């Protein structure tokens, strides 16, 4: 069980570059299944979740070649085998469910385990199934698996009760090869949806309105291969900006699209940090003394991202004043509070609300990462705390960040990665 040893109290300084977006890359890898021609994806980050998605496609019979040094992925779907990717892989990562839309679009019968509820909530897929059913797919739930088939999808009008990112992506991908027009209302508007639509359109699809709450897709008879570059990862970028401010540092984050982070940049400015766009794809974040406590409410894009809530809460744990954090997207996304409080934070959780009383300092402690973004929050807290923090179950971090500790060390952080045999590892939690 890997763990990180973090010596806190060192202000980060220098420049750091953001990798390609995990949450853009995963649906785009699934979209490669919409054609039997080859697809090349550039700017692919070397992440556990990317490798899981590659394994899912290989389990479907696709040939996938990944050169992580170059961030280059080549996918040759060929004739897909009976579409039942390895159940253990699909259960491991919810995003595997994104192969559903593409496989149904190609009239392949599909059997996928229902994505298990994970650390941050139950995360059902009812909106995915509702949209695809409206397009003519038929589903049954047998032994915890979704079995789906269709003789051919038809365009339909679909309204999403919640602007689900995954449901939006599955429905758009399915609609590209449906007969007729699909209008998707209350669609998610995240930048990753726009990147997916741009990739689909480069394959010959006709997707209009991605990034708005109404997306129109004209079905086409078939799609071709493409070469597509993934957008920068706005959540990794936000995590790095927060790392600078929480350590009292001064860092320029490069390969960032400020337009994708307006809510975070506004909140950091409100908290008193120095935020400066120093180029079209570069932002400087610097501390300006102790940050002020600011209230936070996560919302679907362009609201404040739920994926940056844990990291921002770590900053508020050290702020001057009391901050109220409201998590509206997931019902259980405060699992990082336990670790922060064991480092001296004073955070009280009441349902979907957390009251954070800022403290003048935190002290290093052994803490267990509960999930991907909770791991990032505890890492940031460790960088700012006095003394040493042991971050256990750090494997969660590798799901969404590639060599993050190396890049933080290049900014002056003191972090050591220790591989521990499972029996030696302290209780690691989930
Ligand atoms: C995507 O997950 C992201 N993952 C998540 O990032 C992100 O937190 C989330 O969108 C919200 O922005 C990827 O893109 C791979 P949702 P997704 O469907 O698609 C409910 C990270 O840290 N819902 O928008 O699974 C659901 O329960 C990850 O990088 C239904 O009720 O999120 C949740 O409460 C974590 N029925 C809310 O919607 C459905 O059919 C948002 O879920 C689908 C979702």
Short mmCIF file of C-alpha atoms and ligand atoms in Angstrom, two decimals:
data_model
loop_
_atom_site.label_atom_id
_atom_site.label_comp_id
_atom_site.label_asym_id
_atom_site.label_seq_id
_atom_site.Cartn_x
_atom_site.Cartn_y
_atom_site.Cartn_z
CA UNK A 1 0.00 0.00 0.00
CA UNK A 2 1.81 3.14 -1.14
CA UNK A 3 1.90 6.11 1.15
CA UNK A 4 3.32 9.61 1.02
CA UNK A 5 5.41 11.24 3.75
CA UNK A 6 4.90 14.99 3.57
CA UNK A 7 7.01 17.57 5.44
CA UNK A 8 4.76 20.60 5.78
CA UNK A 9 5.38 24.31 6.10
CA UNK A 10 7.26 24.93 2.84
CA UNK A 11 5.85 27.64 0.53
CA UNK A 12 5.67 26.34 -3.06
CA UNK A 13 7.36 28.45 -5.71
CA UNK A 14 7.96 28.12 -9.43
CA UNK A 15 6.08 26.93 -12.52
CA UNK A 16 4.09 23.75 -13.07
CA UNK A 17 2.25 22.37 -16.11
CA UNK A 18 -1.21 20.81 -16.11
CA UNK A 19 -1.86 17.44 -17.79
CA UNK A 20 -4.73 16.45 -20.07
CA UNK A 21 -8.16 16.12 -18.51
CA UNK A 22 -9.13 12.75 -16.97
CA UNK A 23 -12.84 13.57 -17.26
CA UNK A 24 -12.52 14.55 -20.92
CA UNK A 25 -10.31 11.61 -21.80
CA UNK A 26 -12.50 8.82 -20.37
CA UNK A 27 -15.64 9.53 -22.46
CA UNK A 28 -13.49 10.20 -25.55
CA UNK A 29 -11.85 6.78 -25.19
CA UNK A 30 -15.36 5.29 -25.04
CA UNK A 31 -16.35 7.30 -28.13
CA UNK A 32 -13.67 5.47 -30.14
CA UNK A 33 -16.05 2.47 -30.05
CA UNK A 34 -18.47 4.36 -32.31
CA UNK A 35 -16.38 3.53 -35.37
CA UNK A 36 -14.37 0.54 -36.57
CA UNK A 37 -11.71 2.90 -37.90
CA UNK A 38 -8.64 3.87 -35.88
CA UNK A 39 -8.64 6.82 -33.47
CA UNK A 40 -5.60 8.63 -32.09
CA UNK A 41 -5.95 10.63 -28.87
CA UNK A 42 -3.21 13.04 -27.77
CA UNK A 43 -2.60 14.64 -24.37
CA UNK A 44 -3.73 11.46 -22.56
CA UNK A 45 -2.68 11.60 -18.87
CA UNK A 46 -1.02 8.52 -17.34
CA UNK A 47 -3.69 7.70 -14.74
CA UNK A 48 -5.05 4.53 -13.16
CA UNK A 49 -8.52 5.39 -14.48
CA UNK A 50 -7.17 5.76 -18.03
CA UNK A 51 -5.49 2.36 -17.78
CA UNK A 52 -8.74 0.86 -16.48
CA UNK A 53 -10.65 2.33 -19.42
CA UNK A 54 -8.05 0.95 -21.82
CA UNK A 55 -8.50 -2.49 -20.23
CA UNK A 56 -12.27 -2.23 -20.65
CA UNK A 57 -11.88 -1.52 -24.37
CA UNK A 58 -9.41 -4.38 -24.73
CA UNK A 59 -11.94 -6.59 -22.93
CA UNK A 60 -14.35 -5.69 -25.74
CA UNK A 61 -11.84 -6.81 -28.35
CA UNK A 62 -10.34 -3.43 -29.29
CA UNK A 63 -6.60 -3.15 -29.90
CA UNK A 64 -5.20 -0.26 -27.83
CA UNK A 65 -1.64 1.06 -27.87
CA UNK A 66 -0.70 3.63 -25.20
CA UNK A 67 2.60 5.52 -25.20
CA UNK A 68 2.52 7.31 -21.84
CA UNK A 69 5.74 9.26 -22.46
CA UNK A 70 4.08 10.96 -25.41
CA UNK A 71 0.57 10.87 -23.94
CA UNK A 72 -0.53 9.16 -27.16
CA UNK A 73 -3.31 6.58 -27.36
CA UNK A 74 -4.10 4.59 -30.50
CA UNK A 75 -7.39 2.68 -30.57
CA UNK A 76 -8.34 0.15 -33.25
CA UNK A 77 -11.81 -1.08 -32.26
CA UNK A 78 -12.13 -3.62 -35.08
CA UNK A 79 -15.12 -5.94 -34.83
CA UNK A 80 -16.10 -5.72 -31.17
CA UNK A 81 -16.48 -9.02 -29.37
CA UNK A 82 -19.82 -9.79 -27.64
CA UNK A 83 -20.09 -6.64 -25.61
CA UNK A 84 -19.56 -7.77 -22.05
CA UNK A 85 -16.41 -6.09 -20.74
CA UNK A 86 -14.76 -7.74 -17.72
CA UNK A 87 -17.17 -7.18 -14.81
CA UNK A 88 -14.40 -6.52 -12.28
CA UNK A 89 -13.05 -3.66 -14.39
CA UNK A 90 -16.44 -2.03 -14.87
CA UNK A 91 -17.21 -2.37 -11.17
CA UNK A 92 -13.88 -0.73 -10.34
CA UNK A 93 -14.58 2.49 -12.19
CA UNK A 94 -17.95 4.14 -12.76
CA UNK A 95 -16.78 5.81 -15.98
CA UNK A 96 -16.68 2.35 -17.62
CA UNK A 97 -20.45 2.77 -17.91
CA UNK A 98 -19.73 5.23 -20.71
CA UNK A 99 -19.25 2.33 -23.14
CA UNK A 100 -23.02 1.73 -22.96
CA UNK A 101 -24.06 4.49 -25.35
CA UNK A 102 -21.46 3.71 -28.03
CA UNK A 103 -22.13 -0.05 -27.97
CA UNK A 104 -25.90 0.40 -28.26
CA UNK A 105 -25.33 2.91 -31.05
CA UNK A 106 -23.56 0.11 -32.92
CA UNK A 107 -26.44 -2.27 -32.10
CA UNK A 108 -24.28 -4.47 -29.89
CA UNK A 109 -26.08 -6.23 -27.02
CA UNK A 110 -24.46 -5.04 -23.79
CA UNK A 111 -24.13 -6.42 -20.27
CA UNK A 112 -22.55 -4.13 -17.70
CA UNK A 113 -22.46 -4.41 -13.91
CA UNK A 114 -24.35 -1.54 -12.31
CA UNK A 115 -21.60 0.85 -11.17
CA UNK A 116 -21.34 0.27 -7.46
CA UNK A 117 -22.13 3.10 -5.10
CA UNK A 118 -18.74 4.52 -4.36
CA UNK A 119 -17.17 6.55 -1.59
CA UNK A 120 -18.92 9.76 -2.53
CA UNK A 121 -22.46 8.53 -2.99
CA UNK A 122 -24.88 6.01 -4.45
CA UNK A 123 -24.48 7.45 -7.97
CA UNK A 124 -27.35 5.70 -9.80
CA UNK A 125 -27.59 5.48 -13.60
CA UNK A 126 -31.36 5.97 -13.96
CA UNK A 127 -30.89 9.08 -16.13
CA UNK A 128 -28.58 7.20 -18.50
CA UNK A 129 -31.17 4.42 -18.90
CA UNK A 130 -34.10 6.86 -19.18
CA UNK A 131 -32.51 8.67 -22.10
CA UNK A 132 -31.39 5.55 -23.93
CA UNK A 133 -34.79 3.91 -23.41
CA UNK A 134 -36.43 6.95 -25.00
CA UNK A 135 -34.20 6.26 -28.01
CA UNK A 136 -35.44 2.68 -28.29
CA UNK A 137 -32.96 0.70 -26.22
CA UNK A 138 -34.41 -2.05 -24.01
CA UNK A 139 -32.90 -2.81 -20.60
CA UNK A 140 -33.30 -5.37 -17.87
CA UNK A 141 -31.48 -5.48 -14.53
CA UNK A 142 -30.35 -9.03 -13.79
CA UNK A 143 -28.05 -10.02 -10.93
CA UNK A 144 -26.79 -6.47 -10.51
CA UNK A 145 -26.07 -6.12 -14.20
CA UNK A 146 -27.71 -3.91 -16.79
CA UNK A 147 -28.47 -5.91 -19.93
CA UNK A 148 -29.31 -3.73 -22.91
CA UNK A 149 -30.02 -4.23 -26.59
CA UNK A 150 -31.58 -2.48 -29.55
CA UNK A 151 -32.34 -3.20 -33.18
CA UNK A 152 -31.46 0.44 -33.89
CA UNK A 153 -31.74 3.67 -31.93
CA UNK A 154 -34.16 6.44 -32.91
CA UNK A 155 -33.69 10.15 -32.23
CA UNK A 156 -35.82 11.37 -29.31
CA UNK A 157 -36.51 14.32 -27.04
CA UNK A 158 -34.87 13.70 -23.64
CA UNK A 159 -35.05 15.86 -20.50
CA UNK A 160 -32.56 15.14 -17.72
CA UNK A 161 -33.98 15.64 -14.22
CA UNK A 162 -30.43 16.49 -13.13
CA UNK A 163 -27.67 17.72 -15.49
CA UNK A 164 -25.74 14.48 -15.09
CA UNK A 165 -22.34 14.59 -16.80
CA UNK A 166 -22.21 10.86 -17.54
CA UNK A 167 -25.81 10.64 -18.70
CA UNK A 168 -25.25 13.61 -21.02
CA UNK A 169 -22.18 11.92 -22.47
CA UNK A 170 -23.81 8.50 -22.92
CA UNK A 171 -26.90 9.98 -24.60
CA UNK A 172 -24.92 12.25 -26.94
CA UNK A 173 -22.68 9.38 -28.03
CA UNK A 174 -25.67 7.07 -28.62
CA UNK A 175 -27.53 9.78 -30.57
CA UNK A 176 -24.69 10.29 -33.07
CA UNK A 177 -25.68 7.07 -34.90
CA UNK A 178 -29.42 7.07 -34.10
CA UNK A 179 -31.95 7.49 -36.90
CA UNK A 180 -33.22 11.09 -36.79
CA UNK A 181 -32.74 13.98 -34.38
CA UNK A 182 -32.19 13.91 -30.63
CA UNK A 183 -32.78 16.98 -28.47
CA UNK A 184 -31.25 16.72 -25.02
CA UNK A 185 -32.56 19.25 -22.48
CA UNK A 186 -31.08 20.15 -19.11
CA UNK A 187 -27.82 18.65 -20.35
CA UNK A 188 -24.62 19.03 -18.36
CA UNK A 189 -22.55 21.95 -19.67
CA UNK A 190 -19.08 20.98 -18.38
CA UNK A 191 -16.07 21.72 -20.66
CA UNK A 192 -15.51 17.97 -20.92
CA UNK A 193 -18.87 17.67 -22.73
CA UNK A 194 -17.68 20.26 -25.26
CA UNK A 195 -14.41 18.40 -25.77
CA UNK A 196 -16.31 15.15 -26.34
CA UNK A 197 -18.64 16.85 -28.85
CA UNK A 198 -15.69 18.39 -30.71
CA UNK A 199 -14.11 14.95 -30.96
CA UNK A 200 -17.38 13.35 -32.14
CA UNK A 201 -17.84 16.05 -34.77
CA UNK A 202 -14.30 15.45 -36.03
CA UNK A 203 -15.41 11.82 -36.52
CA UNK A 204 -18.33 12.99 -38.71
CA UNK A 205 -21.03 13.42 -36.06
CA UNK A 206 -23.43 16.37 -36.02
CA UNK A 207 -23.60 17.62 -32.43
CA UNK A 208 -24.71 21.21 -31.87
CA UNK A 209 -25.04 23.14 -28.61
CA UNK A 210 -22.62 21.15 -26.42
CA UNK A 211 -21.72 23.33 -23.43
CA UNK A 212 -25.28 24.65 -23.22
CA UNK A 213 -28.22 22.99 -21.51
CA UNK A 214 -29.85 22.10 -24.86
CA UNK A 215 -27.86 19.82 -27.20
CA UNK A 216 -29.14 18.80 -30.65
CA UNK A 217 -27.72 15.70 -32.35
CA UNK A 218 -28.54 14.72 -35.96
CA UNK A 219 -27.91 11.00 -36.36
CA UNK A 220 -25.58 9.96 -39.21
CA UNK A 221 -25.10 6.52 -40.85
CA UNK A 222 -21.56 6.07 -39.58
CA UNK A 223 -18.49 7.73 -38.04
CA UNK A 224 -14.83 7.62 -39.01
CA UNK A 225 -11.61 7.67 -37.06
CA UNK A 226 -9.97 10.90 -35.90
CA UNK A 227 -6.99 12.45 -34.19
CA UNK A 228 -7.98 14.53 -31.15
CA UNK A 229 -6.10 16.40 -28.41
CA UNK A 230 -7.59 16.37 -24.91
CA UNK A 231 -8.24 19.70 -23.13
CA UNK A 232 -6.25 20.51 -19.96
CA UNK A 233 -7.51 19.11 -16.67
CA UNK A 234 -9.31 21.96 -14.87
CA UNK A 235 -9.53 20.00 -11.61
CA UNK A 236 -5.81 19.25 -11.56
CA UNK A 237 -5.20 22.93 -12.41
CA UNK A 238 -7.41 24.04 -9.52
CA UNK A 239 -5.68 21.63 -7.16
CA UNK A 240 -2.27 23.11 -8.08
CA UNK A 241 -3.52 26.70 -7.65
CA UNK A 242 -4.84 25.77 -4.21
CA UNK A 243 -1.54 24.07 -3.32
CA UNK A 244 0.25 27.37 -3.94
CA UNK A 245 -2.12 29.45 -1.82
CA UNK A 246 -2.46 26.98 1.08
CA UNK A 247 1.35 26.81 1.49
CA UNK A 248 1.79 30.60 1.36
CA UNK A 249 3.52 30.17 -1.99
CA UNK A 250 3.69 31.84 -5.37
CA UNK A 251 3.23 29.54 -8.37
CA UNK A 252 2.48 29.95 -12.07
CA UNK A 253 0.27 27.13 -13.38
CA UNK A 254 0.67 26.58 -17.14
CA UNK A 255 -1.47 24.79 -19.74
CA UNK A 256 -4.60 26.00 -17.94
CA UNK A 257 -7.82 27.40 -19.49
CA UNK A 258 -8.86 30.17 -17.03
CA UNK A 259 -12.34 30.24 -18.54
CA UNK A 260 -12.89 26.71 -17.16
CA UNK A 261 -12.04 27.82 -13.62
CA UNK A 262 -13.91 31.10 -13.25
CA UNK A 263 -15.71 29.98 -10.07
CA UNK A 264 -12.51 28.86 -8.32
CA UNK A 265 -10.54 31.94 -9.39
CA UNK A 266 -13.35 34.16 -8.10
CA UNK A 267 -13.47 32.32 -4.76
CA UNK A 268 -9.70 32.50 -4.31
CA UNK A 269 -9.79 36.23 -5.05
CA UNK A 270 -12.67 36.65 -2.58
CA UNK A 271 -10.54 34.82 0.02
CA UNK A 272 -7.77 37.38 -0.53
CA UNK A 273 -5.31 35.37 -2.62
CA UNK A 274 -3.45 37.01 -5.52
CA UNK A 275 -4.81 35.54 -8.78
CA UNK A 276 -3.36 36.85 -12.01
CA UNK A 277 -3.77 35.65 -15.59
CA UNK A 278 -0.20 35.93 -16.87
CA UNK A 279 -0.97 34.56 -20.33
CA UNK A 280 -3.82 32.96 -22.32
CA UNK A 281 -3.01 29.60 -20.72
CA UNK A 282 -1.16 30.56 -17.54
CA UNK A 283 -2.38 31.74 -14.14
CA UNK A 284 -0.34 32.93 -11.14
CA UNK A 285 -1.67 32.09 -7.70
CA UNK A 286 0.02 33.55 -4.64
CA UNK A 287 -0.85 33.82 -0.99
CA UNK A 288 -1.38 37.31 0.38
CA UNK A 289 -1.20 36.57 4.09
CA UNK A 290 -3.78 34.31 5.77
CA UNK A 291 -6.86 33.78 3.59
CA UNK A 292 -10.26 35.05 4.67
CA UNK A 293 -13.02 32.52 5.30
CA UNK A 294 -15.48 32.41 2.40
CA UNK A 295 -18.70 30.41 2.03
CA UNK A 296 -18.93 27.81 -0.73
CA UNK A 297 -21.73 25.96 -2.48
CA UNK A 298 -20.96 23.34 -5.12
CA UNK A 299 -23.14 23.40 -8.24
CA UNK A 300 -23.13 21.87 -11.72
CA UNK A 301 -20.86 23.77 -14.13
CA UNK A 302 -20.26 26.72 -14.35
CA UNK A 303 -20.87 26.73 -10.59
CA UNK A 304 -18.12 25.76 -8.17
CA UNK A 305 -17.02 22.21 -8.99
CA UNK A 306 -17.74 19.46 -6.48
CA UNK A 307 -14.36 17.99 -7.50
CA UNK A 308 -12.57 20.99 -5.96
CA UNK A 309 -14.69 21.19 -2.78
CA UNK A 310 -12.42 18.97 -0.63
CA UNK A 311 -9.28 20.84 -1.67
CA UNK A 312 -10.89 24.24 -1.06
CA UNK A 313 -12.13 23.06 2.34
CA UNK A 314 -8.51 22.29 3.29
CA UNK A 315 -7.69 25.94 2.56
CA UNK A 316 -10.70 27.13 4.59
CA UNK A 317 -9.49 24.99 7.52
CA UNK A 318 -6.61 27.50 7.81
CA UNK A 319 -8.56 30.65 6.96
CA UNK A 320 -9.39 33.59 9.22
CA UNK A 321 -13.03 33.12 10.20
CA UNK A 322 -15.80 30.56 9.73
CA UNK A 323 -16.75 29.14 6.33
CA UNK A 324 -19.90 27.25 5.38
CA UNK A 325 -19.42 24.60 2.69
CA UNK A 326 -22.53 23.18 1.05
CA UNK A 327 -22.19 20.11 -1.20
CA UNK A 328 -25.21 19.91 -3.52
CA UNK A 329 -23.98 17.37 -6.10
CA UNK A 330 -23.09 14.28 -4.04
CA UNK A 331 -24.64 13.13 -0.79
CA UNK A 332 -21.46 11.88 0.86
CA UNK A 333 -18.54 14.02 -0.18
CA UNK A 334 -17.22 15.08 3.25
CA UNK A 335 -15.17 11.94 3.97
CA UNK A 336 -11.99 14.04 4.03
CA UNK A 337 -13.25 15.91 7.11
CA UNK A 338 -12.12 13.14 9.48
CA UNK A 339 -8.53 13.41 8.27
CA UNK A 340 -8.54 17.21 8.33
CA UNK A 341 -9.88 17.23 11.89
CA UNK A 342 -7.18 14.79 12.99
CA UNK A 343 -4.70 17.40 11.77
CA UNK A 344 -6.29 20.02 14.05
CA UNK A 345 -9.00 21.41 11.79
CA UNK A 346 -12.34 22.30 13.37
CA UNK A 347 -15.03 21.14 10.93
CA UNK A 348 -18.56 20.15 11.83
CA UNK A 349 -20.63 18.21 9.28
CA UNK A 350 -24.41 18.53 9.29
CA UNK A 351 -25.87 16.62 6.33
CA UNK A 352 -24.76 18.31 3.12
CA UNK A 353 -23.32 21.25 5.02
CA UNK A 354 -19.93 21.58 6.74
CA UNK A 355 -19.07 24.42 9.11
CA UNK A 356 -15.33 25.14 8.95
CA UNK A 357 -13.82 27.22 11.75
CA UNK A 358 -10.48 28.37 10.42
CA UNK A 359 -7.45 27.58 12.61
CA UNK A 360 -4.10 29.40 12.64
CA UNK A 361 -2.25 26.17 11.88
CA UNK A 362 -2.65 22.42 11.31
CA UNK A 363 -0.29 19.72 12.59
CA UNK A 364 0.91 16.76 10.55
CA UNK A 365 -0.63 13.35 11.35
CA UNK A 366 -1.16 9.89 9.81
CA UNK A 367 -4.33 10.23 7.70
CA UNK A 368 -6.17 7.84 5.38
CA UNK A 369 -7.25 9.04 1.94
CA UNK A 370 -10.99 8.29 1.57
CA UNK A 371 -11.30 8.89 -2.20
CA UNK A 372 -9.59 10.69 -5.07
CA UNK A 373 -10.32 14.33 -4.25
CA UNK A 374 -10.26 13.67 -0.51
CA UNK A 375 -6.70 12.40 -1.01
CA UNK A 376 -5.83 15.66 -2.77
CA UNK A 377 -7.34 17.68 0.09
CA UNK A 378 -5.30 15.80 2.71
CA UNK A 379 -2.16 16.17 0.61
CA UNK A 380 -2.67 19.95 0.44
CA UNK A 381 -3.31 20.08 4.19
CA UNK A 382 -0.11 18.09 4.76
CA UNK A 383 1.86 20.56 2.63
CA UNK A 384 0.62 23.42 4.84
CA UNK A 385 0.71 21.67 8.23
CA UNK A 386 3.50 21.90 10.81
CA UNK A 387 5.48 18.66 10.93
CA UNK A 388 5.10 15.41 9.05
CA UNK A 389 1.94 13.91 7.55
CA UNK A 390 1.65 10.27 6.47
CA UNK A 391 -0.96 10.00 3.74
CA UNK A 392 -2.15 6.38 3.58
CA UNK A 393 -4.24 4.68 0.84
CA UNK A 394 -2.66 7.17 -1.51
CA UNK A 395 -3.55 4.85 -4.41
CA UNK A 396 -6.74 6.90 -4.69
CA UNK A 397 -4.56 9.82 -5.82
CA UNK A 398 -3.09 7.89 -8.76
CA UNK A 399 -6.60 7.50 -10.18
CA UNK A 400 -6.77 11.19 -11.09
CA UNK A 401 -3.31 12.73 -10.81
CA UNK A 402 -0.20 11.69 -12.73
CA UNK A 403 3.05 11.99 -10.73
CA UNK A 404 1.53 14.85 -8.69
CA UNK A 405 4.06 14.45 -5.87
CA UNK A 406 6.97 14.79 -8.34
CA UNK A 407 5.55 18.05 -9.67
CA UNK A 408 4.96 19.39 -6.17
CA UNK A 409 8.56 18.48 -5.26
CA UNK A 410 9.70 20.49 -8.30
CA UNK A 411 7.96 23.46 -6.60
CA UNK A 412 9.92 22.90 -3.38
CA UNK A 413 7.67 20.47 -1.53
CA UNK A 414 9.28 17.74 0.60
CA UNK A 415 7.37 14.55 -0.22
CA UNK A 416 8.60 10.96 -0.13
CA UNK A 417 6.71 8.03 -1.62
CA UNK A 418 6.95 4.85 0.43
CA UNK A 419 5.78 1.46 -0.77
CA UNK A 420 4.47 -0.53 2.21
CA UNK A 421 3.66 -4.19 2.20
CA UNK A 422 -0.08 -4.63 2.76
CA UNK A 423 0.33 -6.37 6.13
CA UNK A 424 2.46 -3.49 7.46
CA UNK A 425 0.14 -0.77 6.31
CA UNK A 426 -1.93 0.83 9.06
CA UNK A 427 -5.74 0.45 8.75
CA UNK A 428 -6.19 1.92 5.35
CA UNK A 429 -9.96 2.34 5.22
CA UNK A 430 -11.70 2.13 1.84
C1 LIG B 1 -18.66 13.07 -13.45
O1 LIG B 1 -19.16 11.95 -12.73
C2 LIG B 1 -17.19 13.17 -13.08
N1 LIG B 1 -16.49 11.95 -13.48
C3 LIG B 1 -17.06 13.36 -11.56
O2 LIG B 1 -15.67 13.53 -11.27
C4 LIG B 1 -17.80 14.64 -11.17
O3 LIG B 1 -17.74 14.81 -9.77
C5 LIG B 1 -19.26 14.54 -11.62
O4 LIG B 1 -19.33 14.27 -13.04
C6 LIG B 1 -20.05 15.81 -11.33
O5 LIG B 1 -19.45 16.88 -11.98
C7 LIG B 1 -16.15 11.79 -14.79
O6 LIG B 1 -16.43 12.63 -15.63
C8 LIG B 1 -15.43 10.54 -15.14
P1 LIG B 1 -23.02 12.85 -12.57
P2 LIG B 1 -20.65 11.38 -13.06
O7 LIG B 1 -23.70 11.82 -13.37
O8 LIG B 1 -20.93 11.50 -14.50
C9 LIG B 1 -26.73 11.90 -9.82
C10 LIG B 1 -13.64 13.13 -10.14
O9 LIG B 1 -13.31 13.36 -8.97
N2 LIG B 1 -27.15 11.01 -10.91
O10 LIG B 1 -23.00 14.26 -13.05
O11 LIG B 1 -20.77 10.06 -12.42
C11 LIG B 1 -25.53 11.31 -9.09
O12 LIG B 1 -25.99 10.42 -8.09
C12 LIG B 1 -15.04 12.55 -10.42
O13 LIG B 1 -12.92 13.34 -11.15
C13 LIG B 1 -28.42 10.42 -10.85
O14 LIG B 1 -29.17 10.63 -9.91
O15 LIG B 1 -21.54 12.43 -12.25
C14 LIG B 1 -24.87 12.52 -8.49
O16 LIG B 1 -25.48 12.83 -7.26
C15 LIG B 1 -15.81 12.29 -9.13
N3 LIG B 1 -28.79 9.58 -11.85
C16 LIG B 1 -25.17 13.62 -9.51
O17 LIG B 1 -26.23 13.12 -10.34
C17 LIG B 1 -27.99 9.31 -12.93
O18 LIG B 1 -28.40 8.55 -13.83
C18 LIG B 1 -23.99 13.96 -10.41
O19 LIG B 1 -23.64 12.79 -11.08
C19 LIG B 1 -26.71 9.93 -12.97
C20 LIG B 1 -26.32 10.77 -11.96
#
